[in-house]
XYZ file of N, CA and C in Angstrom:
276
model
N -4.213 40.299 -40.389
C -5.441 40.936 -40.833
C -5.338 42.431 -40.528
N -5.694 43.234 -41.505
C -5.562 44.683 -41.374
C -6.837 45.325 -40.837
N -6.645 46.254 -39.909
C -7.762 46.976 -39.307
C -8.426 47.867 -40.350
N -9.761 47.931 -40.304
C -10.514 48.769 -41.242
C -10.451 50.236 -40.827
N -10.537 51.107 -41.821
C -10.585 52.541 -41.552
C -11.977 52.916 -41.037
N -12.097 54.095 -40.494
C -13.390 54.565 -39.990
C -14.429 54.572 -41.116
N -14.046 55.003 -42.291
C -14.947 55.045 -43.441
C -15.385 53.629 -43.853
N -14.445 52.687 -43.859
C -14.775 51.297 -44.205
C -15.729 50.696 -43.171
N -15.516 51.026 -41.898
C -16.391 50.529 -40.829
C -17.790 51.097 -40.998
N -17.899 52.390 -41.240
C -19.213 53.019 -41.414
C -19.968 52.410 -42.588
N -19.269 52.128 -43.661
C -19.894 51.517 -44.831
C -20.328 50.078 -44.523
N -19.460 49.326 -43.866
C -19.742 47.917 -43.578
C -20.885 47.747 -42.587
N -20.968 48.611 -41.597
C -22.009 48.450 -40.576
C -23.392 48.751 -41.148
N -23.458 49.589 -42.163
C -24.744 49.887 -42.804
C -25.337 48.654 -43.482
N -24.483 47.717 -43.876
C -24.939 46.503 -44.546
C -25.460 45.452 -43.561
N -25.230 45.686 -42.271
C -25.668 44.735 -41.244
C -27.057 45.097 -40.725
N -27.701 44.119 -40.091
C -29.042 44.288 -39.553
C -28.991 44.608 -38.057
N -29.114 45.874 -37.717
C -29.205 46.351 -36.331
C -27.973 46.101 -35.464
N -26.802 46.065 -36.052
C -25.568 46.019 -35.273
C -25.165 47.453 -34.970
N -24.540 47.656 -33.827
C -24.104 49.006 -33.476
C -22.600 49.017 -33.224
N -22.021 50.165 -33.420
C -20.593 50.363 -33.197
C -20.403 50.879 -31.784
N -19.536 50.216 -31.038
C -19.239 50.629 -29.676
C -17.729 50.556 -29.484
N -17.089 51.710 -29.570
C -15.629 51.808 -29.456
C -14.983 50.985 -30.567
N -14.289 49.904 -30.228
C -13.589 49.088 -31.226
C -14.320 47.785 -31.498
N -15.636 47.759 -31.229
C -16.424 46.540 -31.396
C -17.725 46.846 -32.131
N -18.282 45.807 -32.743
C -19.664 45.885 -33.203
C -20.462 44.951 -32.308
N -21.688 45.364 -31.983
C -22.498 44.628 -31.021
C -23.937 44.501 -31.484
N -24.560 43.434 -31.020
C -25.980 43.242 -31.289
C -26.589 42.417 -30.164
N -27.854 42.732 -29.850
C -28.597 41.992 -28.837
C -29.704 41.197 -29.525
N -29.888 39.982 -29.060
C -30.908 39.083 -29.589
C -31.822 38.673 -28.442
N -33.100 38.461 -28.744
C -34.046 38.009 -27.724
C -34.822 36.809 -28.262
N -35.021 35.809 -27.393
C -35.671 34.562 -27.764
C -36.845 34.295 -26.835
N -37.607 33.254 -27.118
C -38.763 32.914 -26.293
C -38.382 32.405 -24.915
N -37.242 31.704 -24.837
C -36.831 31.137 -23.558
C -35.327 30.844 -23.574
N -34.838 30.324 -22.459
C -33.412 30.031 -22.321
C -32.959 28.960 -23.311
N -33.782 27.971 -23.535
C -33.429 26.891 -24.444
C -33.148 27.410 -25.859
N -33.996 28.294 -26.338
C -33.780 28.888 -27.671
C -32.517 29.743 -27.690
N -32.290 30.500 -26.636
C -31.089 31.337 -26.555
C -29.828 30.474 -26.563
N -29.849 29.396 -25.795
C -28.698 28.506 -25.729
C -28.447 27.814 -27.068
N -29.504 27.401 -27.725
C -29.370 26.790 -29.045
C -28.716 27.764 -30.025
N -29.135 29.017 -29.972
C -28.547 30.049 -30.827
C -27.054 30.211 -30.532
N -26.685 30.234 -29.255
C -25.274 30.378 -28.868
C -24.449 29.219 -29.429
N -24.978 28.018 -29.369
C -24.264 26.856 -29.904
C -24.047 27.010 -31.408
N -25.078 27.451 -32.119
C -24.941 27.650 -33.574
C -23.934 28.760 -33.885
N -23.933 29.826 -33.077
C -22.930 30.893 -33.243
C -21.532 30.326 -33.007
N -21.415 29.488 -31.995
C -20.119 28.871 -31.697
C -19.596 28.027 -32.844
N -20.474 27.273 -33.479
C -20.059 26.461 -34.622
C -19.603 27.333 -35.792
N -20.329 28.418 -36.036
C -19.917 29.369 -37.085
C -18.555 29.979 -36.765
N -18.405 30.372 -35.516
C -17.155 31.006 -35.085
C -15.966 30.065 -35.276
N -16.153 28.800 -34.925
C -15.078 27.823 -35.119
C -14.739 27.663 -36.592
N -15.771 27.594 -37.426
C -15.565 27.456 -38.874
C -14.773 28.633 -39.438
N -15.083 29.828 -38.938
C -14.441 31.037 -39.442
C -13.186 31.404 -38.653
N -12.887 30.619 -37.614
C -11.735 30.865 -36.750
C -11.728 32.307 -36.235
N -12.890 32.715 -35.771
C -13.045 34.069 -35.231
C -14.088 34.003 -34.123
N -13.703 34.315 -32.905
C -14.540 34.011 -31.754
C -15.103 35.262 -31.092
N -16.426 35.328 -30.976
C -17.099 36.506 -30.422
C -17.109 36.505 -28.896
N -17.420 37.669 -28.362
C -17.744 37.774 -26.947
C -19.240 37.503 -26.852
N -19.616 36.558 -26.013
C -21.019 36.179 -25.843
C -21.435 36.395 -24.399
N -22.628 36.946 -24.220
C -23.176 37.148 -22.879
C -24.650 36.801 -22.942
N -25.096 35.993 -21.989
C -26.506 35.604 -21.992
C -27.111 35.698 -20.598
N -28.360 36.116 -20.562
C -29.184 36.091 -19.362
C -30.564 35.614 -19.805
N -30.935 34.442 -19.324
C -32.192 33.788 -19.639
C -32.451 33.747 -21.147
N -33.292 34.631 -21.687
C -33.655 34.556 -23.107
C -32.971 35.625 -23.959
N -31.997 36.313 -23.390
C -31.304 37.386 -24.112
C -29.835 37.003 -24.348
N -29.359 37.309 -25.554
C -27.970 37.049 -25.919
C -27.388 38.328 -26.501
N -26.241 38.736 -25.983
C -25.506 39.882 -26.529
C -24.214 39.357 -27.145
N -23.910 39.865 -28.331
C -22.698 39.461 -29.035
C -21.887 40.697 -29.369
N -20.585 40.614 -29.116
C -19.661 41.678 -29.488
C -18.545 41.064 -30.327
N -18.175 41.761 -31.382
C -17.126 41.291 -32.278
C -16.040 42.344 -32.428
N -14.815 41.891 -32.385
C -13.651 42.711 -32.715
C -12.505 41.759 -33.011
N -11.487 42.272 -33.654
C -10.315 41.453 -33.953
C -9.200 41.913 -33.031
N -8.951 41.137 -31.990
C -7.988 41.541 -30.963
C -6.575 41.697 -31.529
N -6.204 40.834 -32.469
C -4.865 40.926 -33.073
C -4.656 42.247 -33.806
N -5.734 42.806 -34.340
C -5.647 44.069 -35.087
C -5.985 45.269 -34.208
N -6.406 45.012 -32.976
C -6.817 46.059 -32.042
C -7.926 46.927 -32.640
N -8.898 46.259 -33.227
C -10.023 46.981 -33.823
C -10.855 46.064 -34.686
N -11.526 46.635 -35.650
C -12.429 45.883 -36.530
C -11.775 45.555 -37.863
N -12.048 44.336 -38.327
C -11.532 43.880 -39.617
C -12.685 43.247 -40.403
N -12.383 42.829 -41.603
C -13.382 42.137 -42.429
C -13.920 40.889 -41.731
N -13.082 40.246 -40.902
C -13.514 39.030 -40.197
C -14.736 39.306 -39.322
N -14.773 40.476 -38.691
C -15.886 40.820 -37.807
C -17.187 40.967 -38.590
N -17.121 41.621 -39.709
C -18.317 41.852 -40.512
C -18.778 40.572 -41.220
N -17.842 39.721 -41.583
C -18.194 38.437 -42.181
C -18.931 37.575 -41.149
N -18.419 37.506 -39.921
C -19.073 36.710 -38.891
C -20.424 37.303 -38.521
N -20.528 38.623 -38.420
C -21.803 39.274 -38.106
C -22.857 38.941 -39.165
N -22.471 38.963 -40.417
C -23.391 38.628 -41.509
C -23.850 37.178 -41.381
N -22.948 36.282 -41.055
C -23.290 34.874 -40.880
C -24.215 34.668 -39.688
N -23.964 35.386 -38.600
C -24.809 35.288 -37.411
C -26.225 35.758 -37.726
N -26.347 36.843 -38.462
C -27.679 37.348 -38.824
C -28.498 36.332 -39.614
N -27.842 35.484 -40.358
C -28.548 34.474 -41.150
C -29.086 33.337 -40.282
N -28.599 33.223 -39.058
C -29.062 32.165 -38.149
C -30.438 32.435 -37.570
N -30.750 33.668 -37.308
C -31.982 34.022 -36.576
C -33.206 33.934 -37.438
């Protein structure tokens, strides 16, 4: 998988809902009513990630979930990251 150029990244991130660029990753924070809802969301993200064979960095504290995406094999961002981010946004 080929790493995206800076211009391609800037264009792709504009199509996402509140994701931010942080170094070689795109990130987003989600907030839920309680831990149970947050955990349910993480499980659904995990199922998507397995389907797409692309695994995010996940961090949770009680009702908050942070997700970071990058393609480690490419040492940066690829289409896989933006495809998974778009799929994750459809879950919420």
